[in-house]
Every structure is written in C-alpha cells, then in structure tokens.
PDB file of C-alpha atoms in Angstrom:
ATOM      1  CA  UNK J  26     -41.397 -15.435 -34.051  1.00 66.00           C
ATOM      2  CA  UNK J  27     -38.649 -17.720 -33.172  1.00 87.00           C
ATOM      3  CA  UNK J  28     -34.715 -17.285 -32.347  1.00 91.00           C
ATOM      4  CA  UNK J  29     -32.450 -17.651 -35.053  1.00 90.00           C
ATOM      5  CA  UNK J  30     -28.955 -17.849 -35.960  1.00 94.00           C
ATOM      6  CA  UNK J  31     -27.310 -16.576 -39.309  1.00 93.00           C
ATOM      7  CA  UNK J  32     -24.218 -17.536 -40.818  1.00 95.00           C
ATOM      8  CA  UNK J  33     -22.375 -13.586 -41.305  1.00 95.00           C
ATOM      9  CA  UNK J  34     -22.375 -13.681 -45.144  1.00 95.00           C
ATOM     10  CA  UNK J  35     -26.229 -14.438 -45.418  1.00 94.00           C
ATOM     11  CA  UNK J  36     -26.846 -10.970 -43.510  1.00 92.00           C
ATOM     12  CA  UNK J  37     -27.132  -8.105 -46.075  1.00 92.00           C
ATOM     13  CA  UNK J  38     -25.008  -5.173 -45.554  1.00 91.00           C
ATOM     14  CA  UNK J  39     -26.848  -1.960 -45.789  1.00 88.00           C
ATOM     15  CA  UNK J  40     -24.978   1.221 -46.011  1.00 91.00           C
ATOM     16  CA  UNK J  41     -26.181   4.229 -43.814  1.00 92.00           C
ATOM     17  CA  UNK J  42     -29.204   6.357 -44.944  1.00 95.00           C
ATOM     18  CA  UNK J  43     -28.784   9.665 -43.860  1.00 96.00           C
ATOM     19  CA  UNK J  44     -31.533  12.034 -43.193  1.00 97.00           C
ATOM     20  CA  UNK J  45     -28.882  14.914 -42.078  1.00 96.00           C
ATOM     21  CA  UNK J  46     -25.443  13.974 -43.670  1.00 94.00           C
ATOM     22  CA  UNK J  47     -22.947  12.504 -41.331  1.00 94.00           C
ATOM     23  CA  UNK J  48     -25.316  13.643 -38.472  1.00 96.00           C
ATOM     24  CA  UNK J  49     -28.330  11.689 -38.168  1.00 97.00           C
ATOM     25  CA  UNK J  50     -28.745   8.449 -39.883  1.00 97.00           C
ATOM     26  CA  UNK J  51     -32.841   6.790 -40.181  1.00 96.00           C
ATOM     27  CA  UNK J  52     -34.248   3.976 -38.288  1.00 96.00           C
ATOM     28  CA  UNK J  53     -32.254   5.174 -34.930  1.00 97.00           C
ATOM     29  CA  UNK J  54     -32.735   6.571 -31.709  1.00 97.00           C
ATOM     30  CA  UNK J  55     -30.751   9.426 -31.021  1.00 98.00           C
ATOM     31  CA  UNK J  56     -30.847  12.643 -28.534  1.00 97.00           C
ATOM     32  CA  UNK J  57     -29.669  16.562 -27.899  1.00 97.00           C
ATOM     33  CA  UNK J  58     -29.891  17.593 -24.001  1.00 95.00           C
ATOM     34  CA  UNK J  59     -28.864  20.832 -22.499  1.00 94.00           C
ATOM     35  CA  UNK J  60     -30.043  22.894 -19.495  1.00 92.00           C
ATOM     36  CA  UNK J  61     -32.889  25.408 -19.744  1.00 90.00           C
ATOM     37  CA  UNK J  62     -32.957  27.846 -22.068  1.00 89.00           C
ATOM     38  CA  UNK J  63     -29.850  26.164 -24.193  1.00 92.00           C
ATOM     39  CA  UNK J  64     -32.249  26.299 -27.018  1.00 93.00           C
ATOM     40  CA  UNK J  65     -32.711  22.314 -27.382  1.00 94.00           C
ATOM     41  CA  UNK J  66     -36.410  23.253 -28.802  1.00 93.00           C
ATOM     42  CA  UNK J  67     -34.945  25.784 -31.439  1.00 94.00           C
ATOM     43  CA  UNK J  68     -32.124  23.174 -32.415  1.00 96.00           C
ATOM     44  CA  UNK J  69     -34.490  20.215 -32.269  1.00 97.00           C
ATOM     45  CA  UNK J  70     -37.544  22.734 -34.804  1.00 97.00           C
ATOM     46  CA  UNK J  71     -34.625  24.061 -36.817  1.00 97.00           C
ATOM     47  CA  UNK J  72     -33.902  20.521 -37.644  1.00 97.00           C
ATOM     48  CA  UNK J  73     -37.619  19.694 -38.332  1.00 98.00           C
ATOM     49  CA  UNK J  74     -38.203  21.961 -40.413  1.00 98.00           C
ATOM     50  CA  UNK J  75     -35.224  21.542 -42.981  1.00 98.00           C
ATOM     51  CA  UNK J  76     -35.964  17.928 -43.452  1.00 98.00           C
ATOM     52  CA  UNK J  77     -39.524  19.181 -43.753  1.00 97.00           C
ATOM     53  CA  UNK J  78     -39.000  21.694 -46.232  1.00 97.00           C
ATOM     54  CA  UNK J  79     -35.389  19.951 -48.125  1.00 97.00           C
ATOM     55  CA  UNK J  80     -33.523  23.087 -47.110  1.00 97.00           C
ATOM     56  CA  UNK J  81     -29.945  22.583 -46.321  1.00 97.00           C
ATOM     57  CA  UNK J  82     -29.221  22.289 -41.774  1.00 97.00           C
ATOM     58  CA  UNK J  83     -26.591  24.573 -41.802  1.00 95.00           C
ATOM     59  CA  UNK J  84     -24.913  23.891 -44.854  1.00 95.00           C
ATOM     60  CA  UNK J  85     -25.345  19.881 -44.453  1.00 95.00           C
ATOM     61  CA  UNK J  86     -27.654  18.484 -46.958  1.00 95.00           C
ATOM     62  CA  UNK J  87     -30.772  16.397 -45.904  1.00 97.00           C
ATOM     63  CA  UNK J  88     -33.267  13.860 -47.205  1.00 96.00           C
ATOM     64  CA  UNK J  89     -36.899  15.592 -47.048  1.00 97.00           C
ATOM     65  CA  UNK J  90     -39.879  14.216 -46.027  1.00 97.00           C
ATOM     66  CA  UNK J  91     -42.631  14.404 -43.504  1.00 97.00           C
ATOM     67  CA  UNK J  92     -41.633  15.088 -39.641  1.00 98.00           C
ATOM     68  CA  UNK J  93     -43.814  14.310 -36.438  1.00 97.00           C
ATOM     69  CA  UNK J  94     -43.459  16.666 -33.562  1.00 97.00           C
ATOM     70  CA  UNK J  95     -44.926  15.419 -29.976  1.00 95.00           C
ATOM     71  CA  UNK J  96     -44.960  18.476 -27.560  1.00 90.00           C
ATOM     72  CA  UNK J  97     -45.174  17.866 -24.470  1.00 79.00           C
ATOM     73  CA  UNK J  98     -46.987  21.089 -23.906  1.00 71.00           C
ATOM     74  CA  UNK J  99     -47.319  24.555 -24.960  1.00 68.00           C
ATOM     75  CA  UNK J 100     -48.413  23.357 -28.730  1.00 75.00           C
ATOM     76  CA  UNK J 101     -49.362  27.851 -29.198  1.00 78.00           C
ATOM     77  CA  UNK J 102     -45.449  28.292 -28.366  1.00 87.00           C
ATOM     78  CA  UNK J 103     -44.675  25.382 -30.937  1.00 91.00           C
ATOM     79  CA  UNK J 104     -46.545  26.499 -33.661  1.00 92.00           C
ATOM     80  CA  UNK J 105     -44.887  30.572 -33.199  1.00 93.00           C
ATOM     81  CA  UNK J 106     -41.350  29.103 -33.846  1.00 94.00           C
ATOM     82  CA  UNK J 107     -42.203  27.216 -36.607  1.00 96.00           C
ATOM     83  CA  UNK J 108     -43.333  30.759 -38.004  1.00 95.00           C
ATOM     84  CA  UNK J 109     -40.721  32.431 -36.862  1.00 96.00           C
ATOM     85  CA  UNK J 110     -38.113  29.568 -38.278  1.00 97.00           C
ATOM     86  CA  UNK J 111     -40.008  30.340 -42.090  1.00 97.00           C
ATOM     87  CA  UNK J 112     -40.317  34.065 -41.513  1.00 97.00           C
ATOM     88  CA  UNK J 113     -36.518  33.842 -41.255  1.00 96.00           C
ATOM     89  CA  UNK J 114     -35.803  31.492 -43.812  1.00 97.00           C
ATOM     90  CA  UNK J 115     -38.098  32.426 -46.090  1.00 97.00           C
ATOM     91  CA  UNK J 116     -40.683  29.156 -46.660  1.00 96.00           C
ATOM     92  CA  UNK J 117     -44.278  28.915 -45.457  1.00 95.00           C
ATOM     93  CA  UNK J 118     -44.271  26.124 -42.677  1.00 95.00           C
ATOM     94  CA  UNK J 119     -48.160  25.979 -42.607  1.00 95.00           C
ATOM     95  CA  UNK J 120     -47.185  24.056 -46.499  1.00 95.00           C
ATOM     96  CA  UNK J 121     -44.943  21.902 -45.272  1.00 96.00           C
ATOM     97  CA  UNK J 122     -45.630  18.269 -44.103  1.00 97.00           C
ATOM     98  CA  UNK J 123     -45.339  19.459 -40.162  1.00 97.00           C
ATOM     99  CA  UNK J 124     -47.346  17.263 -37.520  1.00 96.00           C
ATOM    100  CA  UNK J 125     -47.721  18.217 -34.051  1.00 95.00           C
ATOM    101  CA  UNK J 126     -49.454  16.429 -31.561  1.00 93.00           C
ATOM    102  CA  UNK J 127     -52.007  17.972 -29.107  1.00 86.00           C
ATOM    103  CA  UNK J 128     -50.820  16.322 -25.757  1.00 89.00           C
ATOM    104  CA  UNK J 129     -47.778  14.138 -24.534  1.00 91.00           C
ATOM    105  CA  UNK J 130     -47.500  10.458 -25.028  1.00 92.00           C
ATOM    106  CA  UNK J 131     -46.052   8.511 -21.939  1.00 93.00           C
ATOM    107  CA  UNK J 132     -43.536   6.213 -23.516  1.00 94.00           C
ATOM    108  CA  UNK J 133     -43.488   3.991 -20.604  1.00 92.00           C
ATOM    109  CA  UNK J 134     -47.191   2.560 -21.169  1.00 92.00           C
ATOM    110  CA  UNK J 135     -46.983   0.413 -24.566  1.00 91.00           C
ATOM    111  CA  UNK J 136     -50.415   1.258 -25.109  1.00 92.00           C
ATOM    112  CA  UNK J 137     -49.389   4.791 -25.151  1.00 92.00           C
ATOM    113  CA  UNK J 138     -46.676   3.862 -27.288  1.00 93.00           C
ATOM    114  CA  UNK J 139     -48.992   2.563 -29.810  1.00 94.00           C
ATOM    115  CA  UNK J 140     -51.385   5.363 -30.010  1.00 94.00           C
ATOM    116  CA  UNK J 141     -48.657   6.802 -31.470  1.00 94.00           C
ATOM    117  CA  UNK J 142     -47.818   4.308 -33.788  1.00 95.00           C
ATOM    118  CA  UNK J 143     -51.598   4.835 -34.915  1.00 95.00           C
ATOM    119  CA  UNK J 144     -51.279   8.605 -35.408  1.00 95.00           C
ATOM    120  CA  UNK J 145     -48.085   8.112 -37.348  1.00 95.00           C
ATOM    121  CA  UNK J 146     -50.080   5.470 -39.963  1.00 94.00           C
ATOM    122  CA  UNK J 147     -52.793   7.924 -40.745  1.00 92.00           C
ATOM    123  CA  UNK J 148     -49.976  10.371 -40.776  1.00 91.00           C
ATOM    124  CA  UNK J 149     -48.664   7.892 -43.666  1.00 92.00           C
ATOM    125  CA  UNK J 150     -51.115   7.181 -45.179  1.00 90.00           C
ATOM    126  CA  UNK J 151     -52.205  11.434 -46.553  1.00 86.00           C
ATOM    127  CA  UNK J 152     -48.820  12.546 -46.736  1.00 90.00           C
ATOM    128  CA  UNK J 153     -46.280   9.372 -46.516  1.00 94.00           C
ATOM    129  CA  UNK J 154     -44.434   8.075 -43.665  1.00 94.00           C
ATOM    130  CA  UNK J 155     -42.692  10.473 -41.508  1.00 97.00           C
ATOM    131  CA  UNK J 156     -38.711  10.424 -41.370  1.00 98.00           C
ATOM    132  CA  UNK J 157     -38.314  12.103 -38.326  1.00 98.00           C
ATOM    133  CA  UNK J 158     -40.287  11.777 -35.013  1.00 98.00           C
ATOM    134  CA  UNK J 159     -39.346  14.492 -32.041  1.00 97.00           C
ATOM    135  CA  UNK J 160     -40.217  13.806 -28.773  1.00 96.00           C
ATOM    136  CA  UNK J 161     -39.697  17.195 -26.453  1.00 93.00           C
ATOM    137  CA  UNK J 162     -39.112  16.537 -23.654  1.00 90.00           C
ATOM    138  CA  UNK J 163     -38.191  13.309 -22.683  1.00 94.00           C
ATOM    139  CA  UNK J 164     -39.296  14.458 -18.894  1.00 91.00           C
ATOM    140  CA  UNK J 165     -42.928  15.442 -20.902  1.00 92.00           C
ATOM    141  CA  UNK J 166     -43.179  12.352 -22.516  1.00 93.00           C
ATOM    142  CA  UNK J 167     -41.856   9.616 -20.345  1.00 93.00           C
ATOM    143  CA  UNK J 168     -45.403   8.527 -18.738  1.00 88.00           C
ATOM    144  CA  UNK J 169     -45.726   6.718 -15.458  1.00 86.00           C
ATOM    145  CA  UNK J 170     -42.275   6.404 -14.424  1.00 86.00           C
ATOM    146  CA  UNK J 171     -39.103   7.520 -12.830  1.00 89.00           C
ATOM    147  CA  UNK J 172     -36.550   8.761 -14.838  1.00 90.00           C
ATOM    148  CA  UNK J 173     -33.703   7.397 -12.378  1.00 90.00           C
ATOM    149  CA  UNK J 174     -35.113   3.875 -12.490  1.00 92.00           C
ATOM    150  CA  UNK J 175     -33.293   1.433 -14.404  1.00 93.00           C
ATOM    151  CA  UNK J 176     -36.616  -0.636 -14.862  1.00 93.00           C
ATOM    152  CA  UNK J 177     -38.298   2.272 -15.485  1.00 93.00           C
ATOM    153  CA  UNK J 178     -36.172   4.107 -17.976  1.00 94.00           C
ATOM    154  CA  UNK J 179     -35.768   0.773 -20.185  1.00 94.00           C
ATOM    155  CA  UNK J 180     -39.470   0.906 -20.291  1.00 94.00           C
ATOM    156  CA  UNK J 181     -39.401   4.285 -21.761  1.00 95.00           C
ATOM    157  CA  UNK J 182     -36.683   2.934 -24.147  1.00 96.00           C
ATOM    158  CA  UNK J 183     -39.122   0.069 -25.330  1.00 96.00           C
ATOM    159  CA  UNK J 184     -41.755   2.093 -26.148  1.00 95.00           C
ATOM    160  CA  UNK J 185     -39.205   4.735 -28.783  1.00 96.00           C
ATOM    161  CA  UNK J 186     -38.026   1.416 -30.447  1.00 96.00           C
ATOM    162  CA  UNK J 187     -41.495  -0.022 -31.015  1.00 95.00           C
ATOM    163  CA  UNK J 188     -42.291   3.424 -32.617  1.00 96.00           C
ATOM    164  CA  UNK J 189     -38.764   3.459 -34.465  1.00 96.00           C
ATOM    165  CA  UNK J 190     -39.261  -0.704 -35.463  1.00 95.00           C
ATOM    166  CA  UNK J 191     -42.983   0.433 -37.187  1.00 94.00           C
ATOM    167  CA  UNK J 192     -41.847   3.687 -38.582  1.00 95.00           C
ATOM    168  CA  UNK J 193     -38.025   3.055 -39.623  1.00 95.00           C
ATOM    169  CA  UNK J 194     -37.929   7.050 -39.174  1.00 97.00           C
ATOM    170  CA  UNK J 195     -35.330   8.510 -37.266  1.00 98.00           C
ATOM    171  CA  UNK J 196     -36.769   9.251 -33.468  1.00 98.00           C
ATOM    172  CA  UNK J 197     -35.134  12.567 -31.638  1.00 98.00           C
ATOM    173  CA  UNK J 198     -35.302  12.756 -27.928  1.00 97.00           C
ATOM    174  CA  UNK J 199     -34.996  16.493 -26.517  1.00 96.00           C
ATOM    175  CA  UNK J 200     -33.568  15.726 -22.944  1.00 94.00           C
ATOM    176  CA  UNK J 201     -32.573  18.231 -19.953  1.00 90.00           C
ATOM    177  CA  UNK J 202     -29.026  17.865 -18.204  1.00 87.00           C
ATOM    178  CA  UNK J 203     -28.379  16.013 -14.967  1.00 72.00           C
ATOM    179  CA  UNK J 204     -28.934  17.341 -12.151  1.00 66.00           C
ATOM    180  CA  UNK J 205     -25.134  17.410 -10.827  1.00 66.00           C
ATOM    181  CA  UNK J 206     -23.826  16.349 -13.992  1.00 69.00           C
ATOM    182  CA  UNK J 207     -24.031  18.867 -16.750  1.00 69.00           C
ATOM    183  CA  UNK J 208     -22.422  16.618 -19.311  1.00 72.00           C
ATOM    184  CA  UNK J 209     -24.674  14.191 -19.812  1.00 80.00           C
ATOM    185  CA  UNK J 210     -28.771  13.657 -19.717  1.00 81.00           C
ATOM    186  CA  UNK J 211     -30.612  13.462 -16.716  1.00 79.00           C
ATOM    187  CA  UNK J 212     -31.764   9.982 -15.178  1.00 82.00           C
ATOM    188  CA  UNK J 213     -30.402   6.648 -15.598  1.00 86.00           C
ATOM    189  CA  UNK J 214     -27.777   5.946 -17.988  1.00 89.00           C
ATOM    190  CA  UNK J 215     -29.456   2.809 -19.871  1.00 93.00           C
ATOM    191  CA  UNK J 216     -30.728   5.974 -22.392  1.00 94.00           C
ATOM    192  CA  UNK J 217     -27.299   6.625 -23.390  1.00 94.00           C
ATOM    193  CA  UNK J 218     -26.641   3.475 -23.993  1.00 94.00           C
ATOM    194  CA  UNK J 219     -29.730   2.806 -26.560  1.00 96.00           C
ATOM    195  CA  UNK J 220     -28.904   5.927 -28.404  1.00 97.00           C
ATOM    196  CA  UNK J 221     -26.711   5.886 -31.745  1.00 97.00           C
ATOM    197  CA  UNK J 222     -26.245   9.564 -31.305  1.00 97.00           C
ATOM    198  CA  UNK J 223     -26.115  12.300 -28.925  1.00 97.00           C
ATOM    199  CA  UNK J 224     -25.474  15.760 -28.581  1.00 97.00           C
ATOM    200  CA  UNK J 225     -25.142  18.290 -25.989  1.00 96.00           C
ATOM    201  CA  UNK J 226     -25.920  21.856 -26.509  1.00 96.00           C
ATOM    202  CA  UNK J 227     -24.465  24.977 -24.369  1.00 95.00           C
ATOM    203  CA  UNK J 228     -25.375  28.611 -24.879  1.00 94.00           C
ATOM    204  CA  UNK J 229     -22.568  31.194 -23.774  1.00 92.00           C
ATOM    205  CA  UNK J 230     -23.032  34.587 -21.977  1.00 91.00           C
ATOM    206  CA  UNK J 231     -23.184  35.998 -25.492  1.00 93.00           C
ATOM    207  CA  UNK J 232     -25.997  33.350 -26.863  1.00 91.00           C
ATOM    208  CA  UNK J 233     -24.204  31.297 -28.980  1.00 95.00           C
ATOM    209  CA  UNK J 234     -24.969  27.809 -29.097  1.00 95.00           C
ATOM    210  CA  UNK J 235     -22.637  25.537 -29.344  1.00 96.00           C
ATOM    211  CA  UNK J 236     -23.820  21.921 -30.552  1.00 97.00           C
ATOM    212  CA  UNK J 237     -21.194  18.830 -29.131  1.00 97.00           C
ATOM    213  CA  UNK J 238     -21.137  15.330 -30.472  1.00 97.00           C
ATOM    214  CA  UNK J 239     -20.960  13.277 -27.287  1.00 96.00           C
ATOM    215  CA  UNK J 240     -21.770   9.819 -28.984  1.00 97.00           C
ATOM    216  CA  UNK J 241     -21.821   8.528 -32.283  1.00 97.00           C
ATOM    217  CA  UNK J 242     -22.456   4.800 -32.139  1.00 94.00           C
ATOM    218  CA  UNK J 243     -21.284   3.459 -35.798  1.00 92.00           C
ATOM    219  CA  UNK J 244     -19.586   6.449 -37.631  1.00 93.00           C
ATOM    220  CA  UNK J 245     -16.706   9.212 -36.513  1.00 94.00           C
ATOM    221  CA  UNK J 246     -18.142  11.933 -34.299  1.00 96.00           C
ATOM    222  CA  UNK J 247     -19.030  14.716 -36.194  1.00 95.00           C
ATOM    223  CA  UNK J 248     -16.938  18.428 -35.529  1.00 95.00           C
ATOM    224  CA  UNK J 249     -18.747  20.831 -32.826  1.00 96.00           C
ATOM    225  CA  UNK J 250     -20.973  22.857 -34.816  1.00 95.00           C
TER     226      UNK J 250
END
C-alpha cells in the first residue's frame, strides 16, 4: 500500500522452485519464439503436458500439477496434439488436469487480464492452482495494441505479471521471430527484458528442433537441448 525500505538481512532468501529442473523456475515470466512451423506449439504442449501428467521433459524431472493453456485459436487443433502427445507417450490427457481456454485474452486491457485471473480461481478452486499458464501466441493474445510500441508492449507485460503476482505459477509466452531479426522475438524489446528466461527454437531441413537458451536471468544458461 505504501513504499518501503528493508534493511538486506530482514528479506528472506528463498531458493528457486523449479517446475522443470534448471529450466523453468515458478512465479516467472519466461518465453520460446521461433518462426513458423519451428514447432513452438509442440515444444510449448510437450511441456504442458509433462508437468500435467509428472512425466519426466526429456529426461529433466518436473514438479506436477495443473497447467492452463490460452489458445489463441484453433482450440480442435489444440486438443488433437494433446492426443497425439498421450498416444505417443502412453497417458490419457483427457485425465489429466489440462485447461484450455475457448478464445484469446488481450493482455493489454487489465480487465482482460483479470478475466483470466477469474478463470484461473475456479480453475483452483476443483483441481488446485495451476503451475503453469501458456499463452500461444503472444501476437493472439496481446489485445488492443502494437507489438512495436514501447507503451504498448509494457502494457501487455502488466497484464502477464498481474496474472503471474495472483497465481505465483510460472507464465509461458509462445512468441514468433522478428521480422528481420531471426534471433530474437518480434516487437519491442521491453519483453525481453521482463522475461527470466527465453528460448529460441530452430527446425533444420531434416526436422530436428533444436531448443537455445538465449536468457536466463538468475541461474547459468542451460545446454542446447
């Protein structure tokens, strides 16, 4: 309510909880971007649905528990590679504490941003609070806004912390390459700088995918996977 000041040694010191181990730590804002087709939705449901089932991302262990998923469209497309992801795999999805939402939410209004926060407390309230919330695309879900604005894209940024401050989950951005820069995320560069993390996938001629730490705010960046 007020501004404070603390001496150092009253703040506590809280060590990182990890939802993917050395990867993605909760309570933080964090983002994988690639051009079309570099499979950011595959990486982005792969993730969601270890963390949603407990099973291992690729050998790295998790911490389980519900996950959120706001499409920005094609929710029929969504809901076939989740299938396909436990047909592989091996688990049935339709058991597993998977939400998807059934339209966009445009970051940029706060009372957008707070729909969501509504959604994600009845969420919490059948199943527990969700500890992962994936928003894909950023471009889908941005709202009334230009993502090359400054002004605009801090906006954007408020509304993912107020759902991050409420939920304490970690928040995922799925994010499409600049236009003439392919290393980093389209639009202005204030996003990078609110993420703790941030990846940037590439898919070769023969369809690998190839996952590159690009930021890692508070710990050592993780090897290319």
């Amino acid at each position: 309510a007020r501004f404070q000041l603390k001496r150092l040694s009253e703040i506590e010191f809280k060590p990182p909880e990890w939802l993917i181990n050395s990867l993605f730590e909760k309570d933080t804002l964090n983002m994988v971007f690639g051009d079309p087709g570099a499979a950011k939705s595959f990486y982005a449901i792969d993730l969601a649905a270890c963390i949603a089932t407990g099973k291992d991302f690729h050998g790295i262990e998790v911490k389980p528990g519900p996950v959120v998923y706001i499409a920005g469209e094609g929710q029929n497309g969504i809901k076939r590679r989740f299938m396909a992801w436990g047909i592989r795999h091996n688990y049935n999805t339709d058991e597993a504490p998977i939400f998807i939402s059934l339209m966009p939410a445009g970051l940029c209004d706060p009372d957008q941003a707070q729909w969501v926060i509504n959604a994600i407390k009845q969420v919490s309230e059948d199943c527990g609070k969700p500890v992962l919330i994936v928003f894909d695309t950023v471009a889908r879900n941005f709202g009334p806004g230009d993502e090359n604005s400054t002004q605009d894209m801090s906006g954007f940024i408020s509304g993912a912390d107020l759902i991050r401050e409420q939920s304490r989950a970690c928040l995922l951005l799925v994010h499409h390459t600049g236009h003439g820069d392919k290393s980093r995320g389209r639009g202005a560069m204030a996003l990078k700088g609110a993420l703790d993390a941030e990846f940037r996938l590439e898919k070769d001629d023969l369809g690998t995918v190839r996952v590159t730490n690009t930021k890692m705010k508070d710990f050592k960046p993780p090897a290319p996977m």
